[in-house]
mmCIF file of C-alpha atoms in Angstrom:
data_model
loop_
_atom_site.group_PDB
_atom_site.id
_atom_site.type_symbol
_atom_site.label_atom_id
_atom_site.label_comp_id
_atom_site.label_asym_id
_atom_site.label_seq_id
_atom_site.Cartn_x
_atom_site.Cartn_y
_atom_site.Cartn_z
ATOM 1 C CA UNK A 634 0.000 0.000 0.000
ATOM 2 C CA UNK A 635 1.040 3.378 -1.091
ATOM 3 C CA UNK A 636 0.535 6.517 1.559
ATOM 4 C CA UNK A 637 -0.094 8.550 -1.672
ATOM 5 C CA UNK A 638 -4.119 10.151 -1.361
ATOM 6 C CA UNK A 639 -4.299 8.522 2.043
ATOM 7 C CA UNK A 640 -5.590 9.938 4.765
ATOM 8 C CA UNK A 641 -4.576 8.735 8.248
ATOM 9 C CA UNK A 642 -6.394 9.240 12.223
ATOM 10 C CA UNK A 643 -3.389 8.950 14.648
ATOM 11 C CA UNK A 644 -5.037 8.960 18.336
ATOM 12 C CA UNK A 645 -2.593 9.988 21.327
ATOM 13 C CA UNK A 646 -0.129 12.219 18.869
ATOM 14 C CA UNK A 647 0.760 14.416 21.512
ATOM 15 C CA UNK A 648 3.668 12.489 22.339
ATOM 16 C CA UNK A 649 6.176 9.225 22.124
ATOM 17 C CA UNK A 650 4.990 6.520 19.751
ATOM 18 C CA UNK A 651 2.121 8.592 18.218
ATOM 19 C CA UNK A 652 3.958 11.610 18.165
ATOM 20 C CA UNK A 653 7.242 10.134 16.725
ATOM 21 C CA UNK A 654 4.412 8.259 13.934
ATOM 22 C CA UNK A 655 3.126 11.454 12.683
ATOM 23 C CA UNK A 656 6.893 12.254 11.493
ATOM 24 C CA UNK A 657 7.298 9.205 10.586
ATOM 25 C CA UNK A 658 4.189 9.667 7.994
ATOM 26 C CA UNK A 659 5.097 13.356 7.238
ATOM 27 C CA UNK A 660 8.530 11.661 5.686
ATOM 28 C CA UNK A 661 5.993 9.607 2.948
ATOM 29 C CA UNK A 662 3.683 11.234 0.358
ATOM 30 C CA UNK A 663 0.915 11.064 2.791
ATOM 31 C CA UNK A 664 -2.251 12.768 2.056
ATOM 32 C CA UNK A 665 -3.414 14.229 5.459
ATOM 33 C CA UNK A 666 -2.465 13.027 9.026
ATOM 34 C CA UNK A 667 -5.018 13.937 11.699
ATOM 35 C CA UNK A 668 -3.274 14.298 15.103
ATOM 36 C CA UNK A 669 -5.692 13.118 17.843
ATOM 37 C CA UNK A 670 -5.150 14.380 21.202
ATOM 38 C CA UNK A 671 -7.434 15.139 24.782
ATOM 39 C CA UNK A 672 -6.224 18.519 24.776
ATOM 40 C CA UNK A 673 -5.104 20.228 21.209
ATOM 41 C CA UNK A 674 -2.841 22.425 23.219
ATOM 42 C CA UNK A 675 -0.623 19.543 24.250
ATOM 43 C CA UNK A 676 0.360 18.599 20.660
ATOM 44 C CA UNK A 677 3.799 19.115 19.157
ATOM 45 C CA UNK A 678 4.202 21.781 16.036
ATOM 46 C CA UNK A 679 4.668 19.200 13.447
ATOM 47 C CA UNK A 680 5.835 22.264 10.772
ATOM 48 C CA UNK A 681 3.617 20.583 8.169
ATOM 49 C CA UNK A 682 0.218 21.814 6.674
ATOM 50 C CA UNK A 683 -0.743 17.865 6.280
ATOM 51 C CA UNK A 684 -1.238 17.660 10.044
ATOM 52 C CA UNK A 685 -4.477 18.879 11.064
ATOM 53 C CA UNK A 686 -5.117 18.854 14.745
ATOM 54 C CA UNK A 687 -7.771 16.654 15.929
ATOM 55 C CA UNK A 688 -9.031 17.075 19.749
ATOM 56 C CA UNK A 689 -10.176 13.207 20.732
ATOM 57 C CA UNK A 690 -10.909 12.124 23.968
ATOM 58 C CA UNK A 691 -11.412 8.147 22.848
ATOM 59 C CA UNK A 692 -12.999 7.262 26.978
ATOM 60 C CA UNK A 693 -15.900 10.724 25.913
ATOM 61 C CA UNK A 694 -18.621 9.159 23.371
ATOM 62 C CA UNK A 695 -19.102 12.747 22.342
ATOM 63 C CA UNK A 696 -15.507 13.722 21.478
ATOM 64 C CA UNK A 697 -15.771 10.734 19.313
ATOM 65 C CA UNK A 698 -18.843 11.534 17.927
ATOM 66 C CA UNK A 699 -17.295 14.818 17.185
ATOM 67 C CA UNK A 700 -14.381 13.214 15.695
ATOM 68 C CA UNK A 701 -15.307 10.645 13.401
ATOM 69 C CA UNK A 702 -17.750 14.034 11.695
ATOM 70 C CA UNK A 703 -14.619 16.276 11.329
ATOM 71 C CA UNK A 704 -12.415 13.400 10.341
ATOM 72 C CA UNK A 705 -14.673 11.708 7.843
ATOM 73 C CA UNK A 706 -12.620 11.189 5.320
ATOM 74 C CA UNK A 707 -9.982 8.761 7.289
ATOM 75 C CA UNK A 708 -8.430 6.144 5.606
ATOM 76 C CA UNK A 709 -6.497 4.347 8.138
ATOM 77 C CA UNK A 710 -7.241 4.349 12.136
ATOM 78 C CA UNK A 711 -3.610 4.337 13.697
ATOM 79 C CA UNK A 712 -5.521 3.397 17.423
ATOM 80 C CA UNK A 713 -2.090 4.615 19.667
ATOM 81 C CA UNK A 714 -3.997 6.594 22.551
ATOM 82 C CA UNK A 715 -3.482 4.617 25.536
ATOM 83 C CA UNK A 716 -2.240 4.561 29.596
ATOM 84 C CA UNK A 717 -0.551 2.612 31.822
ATOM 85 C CA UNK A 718 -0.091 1.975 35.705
ATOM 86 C CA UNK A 719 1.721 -0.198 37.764
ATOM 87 C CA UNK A 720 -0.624 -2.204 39.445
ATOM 88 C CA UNK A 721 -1.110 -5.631 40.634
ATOM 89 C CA UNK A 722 -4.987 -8.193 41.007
ATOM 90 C CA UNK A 723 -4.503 -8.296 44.738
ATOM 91 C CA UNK A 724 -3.544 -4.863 46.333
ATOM 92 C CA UNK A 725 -4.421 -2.755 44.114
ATOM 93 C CA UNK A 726 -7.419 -0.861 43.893
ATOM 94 C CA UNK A 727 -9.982 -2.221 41.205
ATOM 95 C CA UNK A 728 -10.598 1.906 39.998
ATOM 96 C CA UNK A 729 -6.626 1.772 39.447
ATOM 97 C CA UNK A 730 -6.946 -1.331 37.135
ATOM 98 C CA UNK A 731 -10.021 -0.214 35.954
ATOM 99 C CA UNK A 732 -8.318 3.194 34.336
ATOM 100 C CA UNK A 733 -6.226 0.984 32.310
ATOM 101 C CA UNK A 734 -9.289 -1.429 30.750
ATOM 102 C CA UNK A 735 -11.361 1.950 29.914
ATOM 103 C CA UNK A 736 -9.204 3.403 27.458
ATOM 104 C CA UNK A 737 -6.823 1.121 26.314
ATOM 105 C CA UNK A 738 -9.602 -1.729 25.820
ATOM 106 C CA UNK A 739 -12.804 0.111 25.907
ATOM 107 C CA UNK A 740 -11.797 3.690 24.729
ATOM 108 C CA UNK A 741 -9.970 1.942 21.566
ATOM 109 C CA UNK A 742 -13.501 -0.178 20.922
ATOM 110 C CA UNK A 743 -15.105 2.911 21.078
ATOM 111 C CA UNK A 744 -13.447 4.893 18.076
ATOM 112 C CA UNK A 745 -13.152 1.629 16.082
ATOM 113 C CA UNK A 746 -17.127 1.187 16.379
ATOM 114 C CA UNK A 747 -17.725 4.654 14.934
ATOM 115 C CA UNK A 748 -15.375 4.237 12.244
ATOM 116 C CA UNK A 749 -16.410 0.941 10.869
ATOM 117 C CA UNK A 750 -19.461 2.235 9.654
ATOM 118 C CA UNK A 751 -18.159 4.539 7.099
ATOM 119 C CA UNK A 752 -14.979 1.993 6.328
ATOM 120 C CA UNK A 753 -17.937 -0.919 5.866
ATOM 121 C CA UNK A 754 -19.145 1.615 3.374
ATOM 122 C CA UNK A 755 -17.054 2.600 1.518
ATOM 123 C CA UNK A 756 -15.567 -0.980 1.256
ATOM 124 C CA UNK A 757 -12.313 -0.079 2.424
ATOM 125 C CA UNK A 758 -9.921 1.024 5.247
ATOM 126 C CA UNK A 759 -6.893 -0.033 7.655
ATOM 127 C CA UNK A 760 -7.806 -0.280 11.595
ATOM 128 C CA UNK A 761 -4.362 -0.542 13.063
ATOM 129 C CA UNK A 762 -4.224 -1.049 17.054
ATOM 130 C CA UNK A 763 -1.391 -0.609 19.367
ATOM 131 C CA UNK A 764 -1.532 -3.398 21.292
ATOM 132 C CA UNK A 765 1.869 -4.107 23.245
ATOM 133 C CA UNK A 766 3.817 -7.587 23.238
ATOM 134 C CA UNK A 767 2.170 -7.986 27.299
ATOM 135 C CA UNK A 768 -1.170 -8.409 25.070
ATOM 136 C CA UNK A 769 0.284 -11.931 23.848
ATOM 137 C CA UNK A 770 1.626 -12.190 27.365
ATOM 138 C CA UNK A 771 1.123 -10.881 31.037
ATOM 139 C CA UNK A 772 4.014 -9.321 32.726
ATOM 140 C CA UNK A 773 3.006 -9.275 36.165
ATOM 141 C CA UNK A 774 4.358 -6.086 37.528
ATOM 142 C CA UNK A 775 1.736 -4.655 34.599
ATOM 143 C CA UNK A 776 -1.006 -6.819 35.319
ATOM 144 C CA UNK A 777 -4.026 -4.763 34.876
ATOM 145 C CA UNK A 778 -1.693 -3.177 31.533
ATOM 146 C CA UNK A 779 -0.841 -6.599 30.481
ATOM 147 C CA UNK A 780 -5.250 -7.763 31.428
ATOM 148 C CA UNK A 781 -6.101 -4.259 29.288
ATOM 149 C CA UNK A 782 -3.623 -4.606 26.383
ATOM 150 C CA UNK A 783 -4.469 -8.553 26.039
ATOM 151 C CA UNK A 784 -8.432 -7.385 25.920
ATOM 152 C CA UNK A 785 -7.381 -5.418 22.847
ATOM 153 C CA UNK A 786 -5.621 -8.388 21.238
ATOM 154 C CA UNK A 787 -8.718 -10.490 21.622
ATOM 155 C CA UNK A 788 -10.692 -7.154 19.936
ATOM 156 C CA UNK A 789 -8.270 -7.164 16.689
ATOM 157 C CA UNK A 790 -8.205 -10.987 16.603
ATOM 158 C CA UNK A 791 -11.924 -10.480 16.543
ATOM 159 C CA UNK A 792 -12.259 -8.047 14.259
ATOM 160 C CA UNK A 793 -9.648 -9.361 11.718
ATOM 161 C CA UNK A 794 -12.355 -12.177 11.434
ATOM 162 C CA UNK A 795 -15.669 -9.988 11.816
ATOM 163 C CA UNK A 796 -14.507 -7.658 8.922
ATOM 164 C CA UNK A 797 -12.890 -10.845 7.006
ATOM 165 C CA UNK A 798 -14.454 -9.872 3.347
ATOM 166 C CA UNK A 799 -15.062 -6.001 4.055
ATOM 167 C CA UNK A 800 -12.019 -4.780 2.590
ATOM 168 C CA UNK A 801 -10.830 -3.214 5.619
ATOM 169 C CA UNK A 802 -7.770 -4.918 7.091
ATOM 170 C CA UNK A 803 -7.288 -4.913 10.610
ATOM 171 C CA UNK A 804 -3.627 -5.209 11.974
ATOM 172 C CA UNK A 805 -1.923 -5.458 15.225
ATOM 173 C CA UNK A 806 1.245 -3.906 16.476
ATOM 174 C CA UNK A 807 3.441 -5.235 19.664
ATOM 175 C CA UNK A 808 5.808 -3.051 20.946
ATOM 176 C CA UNK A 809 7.971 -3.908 23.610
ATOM 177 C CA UNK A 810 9.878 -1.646 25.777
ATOM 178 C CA UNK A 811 9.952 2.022 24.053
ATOM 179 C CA UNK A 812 11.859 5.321 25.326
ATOM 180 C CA UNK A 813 8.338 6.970 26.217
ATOM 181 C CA UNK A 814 7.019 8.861 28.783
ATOM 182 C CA UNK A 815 4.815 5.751 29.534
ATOM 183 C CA UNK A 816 7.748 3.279 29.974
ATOM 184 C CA UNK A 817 9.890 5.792 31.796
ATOM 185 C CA UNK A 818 9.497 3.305 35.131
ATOM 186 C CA UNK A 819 10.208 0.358 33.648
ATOM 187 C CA UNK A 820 14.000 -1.201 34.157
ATOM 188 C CA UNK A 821 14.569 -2.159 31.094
ATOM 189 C CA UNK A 822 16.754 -1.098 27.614
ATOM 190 C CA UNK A 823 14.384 0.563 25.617
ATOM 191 C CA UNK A 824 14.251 1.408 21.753
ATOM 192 C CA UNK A 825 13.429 5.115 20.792
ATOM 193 C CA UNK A 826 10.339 5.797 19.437
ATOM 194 C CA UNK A 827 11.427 7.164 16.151
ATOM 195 C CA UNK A 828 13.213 3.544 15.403
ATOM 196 C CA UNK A 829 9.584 2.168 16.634
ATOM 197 C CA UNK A 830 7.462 4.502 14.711
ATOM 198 C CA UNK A 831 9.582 3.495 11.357
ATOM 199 C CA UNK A 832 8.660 0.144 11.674
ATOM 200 C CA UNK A 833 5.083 0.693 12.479
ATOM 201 C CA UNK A 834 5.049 2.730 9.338
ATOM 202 C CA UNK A 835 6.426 0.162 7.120
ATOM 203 C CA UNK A 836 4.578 -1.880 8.390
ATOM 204 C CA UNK A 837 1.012 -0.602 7.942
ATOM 205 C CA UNK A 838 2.055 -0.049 4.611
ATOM 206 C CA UNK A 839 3.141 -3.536 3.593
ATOM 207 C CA UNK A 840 -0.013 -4.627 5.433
ATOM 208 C CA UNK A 841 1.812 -7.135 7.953
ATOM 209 C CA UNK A 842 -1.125 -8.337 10.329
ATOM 210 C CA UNK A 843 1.683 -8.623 13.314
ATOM 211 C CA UNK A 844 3.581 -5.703 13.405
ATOM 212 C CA UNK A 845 6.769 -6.334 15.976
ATOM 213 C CA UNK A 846 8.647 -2.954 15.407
ATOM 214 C CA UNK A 847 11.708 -3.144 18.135
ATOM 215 C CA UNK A 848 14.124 -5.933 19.013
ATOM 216 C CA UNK A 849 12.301 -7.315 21.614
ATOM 217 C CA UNK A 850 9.103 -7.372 20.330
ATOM 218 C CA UNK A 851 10.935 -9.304 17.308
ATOM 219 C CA UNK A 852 12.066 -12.060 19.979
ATOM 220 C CA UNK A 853 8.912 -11.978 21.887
ATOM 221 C CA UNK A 854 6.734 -12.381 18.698
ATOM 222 C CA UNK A 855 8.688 -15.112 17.729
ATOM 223 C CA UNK A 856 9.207 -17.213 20.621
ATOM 224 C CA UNK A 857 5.130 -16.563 21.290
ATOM 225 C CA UNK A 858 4.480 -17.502 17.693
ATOM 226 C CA UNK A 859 6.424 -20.736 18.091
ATOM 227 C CA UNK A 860 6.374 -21.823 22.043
ATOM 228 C CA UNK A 861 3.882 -19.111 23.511
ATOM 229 C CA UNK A 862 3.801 -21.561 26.598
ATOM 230 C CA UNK A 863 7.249 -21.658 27.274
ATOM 231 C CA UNK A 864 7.344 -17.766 26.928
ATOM 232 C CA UNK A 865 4.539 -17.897 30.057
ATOM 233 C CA UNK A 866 6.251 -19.711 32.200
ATOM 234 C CA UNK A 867 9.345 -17.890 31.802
ATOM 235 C CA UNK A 868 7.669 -14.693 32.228
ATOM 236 C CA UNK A 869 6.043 -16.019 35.844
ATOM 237 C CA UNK A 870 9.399 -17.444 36.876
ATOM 238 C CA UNK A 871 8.515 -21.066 36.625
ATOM 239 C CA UNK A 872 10.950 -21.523 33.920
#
């Protein structure tokens, strides 16, 4: 697929992966690149007339509603908006987990359900959801992440077979550990977003339906796609 005439939604542009995506696009012949953010005020000056900013509050049926009208003509759904918290099932409080599950599962489900519509339509379009490689399996010191982001996977596996026929193609993307504001508590060497944001682009654009766009996502991915058991077990220090 060619970025040439195509317009793109990016939700959660304001900053690291989304951000870094939008000038990742901007570097292709890219049509128009909506930048989705809560507040409009938070977003970066991209220098480029194709960004048009795009205020989107994906957990506020209204904003949405307000969205998908001044966005109408969006050609792929790049769903990046999300949150995290450290948090565990047993001390933590079930509002704390819960904040996790309403945007990153519920909020993304949202703005994909007022989309498809118009994509159903017009018999074509590209829903493309961050998911995060803890959505193929749990790391426990991001349990209600890892219960949110694998909620999402399940929702794009779903999808992928709901829309099977449509001509929109629905794709996943698994980042692992990425230099962002998000992942600044995690111990762990991280890739920079602009490396991750490359990859995502490339890959939206040569349609991969698993996107793995930083070394260990690559390893993950594999080792899930060829002993996802083994990868469990190592990941809950039983192997």
């Amino acid at each position: 697929m060619s970025y040439a005439n195509q317009t793109v939604l990016v939700s959660g542009a304001n900053r690291g992966i989304g951000a870094a995506t939008v000038r990742e696009l901007l570097k292709t012949d890219v049509k128009k690149i909506y930048a989705g953010a809560r507040r409009i005020d938070t977003l970066p000056d991209f220098g480029d007339a194709r960004v048009v900013p795009l205020q989107l509050d994906i957990t506020d049926q209204a904003s949405v509603d307000a969205a998908v009208k001044a966005a109408a003509d969006t050609d792929i759904l790049l769903n990046n908006a999300g949150t995290a918290v450290f948090a565990n099932f047993i001390e933590s409080p079930v509002e704390l987990i819960a904040g996790d599950m309403n945007v990153n599962y519920y909020g993304t489900l949202r703005i994909i359900r007022a989309f498809t519509p118009a994509f159903t339509a017009r018999g074509s379009g590209t829903i493309a959801n961050v998911i995060s490689v803890v959505g193929l399996t749990s790391a426990p010191g991001l349990a209600g992440y890892s219960a949110s982001k694998a909620a999402l996977q399940s929702l794009t596996q779903t999808l992928r077979a709901t829309l099977k026929g449509s001509g929109i193609q629905v794709l996943g993307i698994y980042p692992g550990p990425i230099d962002t504001d998000l992942a600044k508590d995690i111990p762990m060497d991280k890739t920079s977003p602009e490396h991750c944001a490359s990859e995502i682009v490339k890959g939206i654009a040569a349609g991969h339906t698993y996107i793995f766009p930083d070394p260990v996502a690559l390893h993950i991915g594999q080792l899930w796609a060829s002993d996802g058991k083994t990868l469990d077990t190592a990941l809950a220090g039983e192997g």
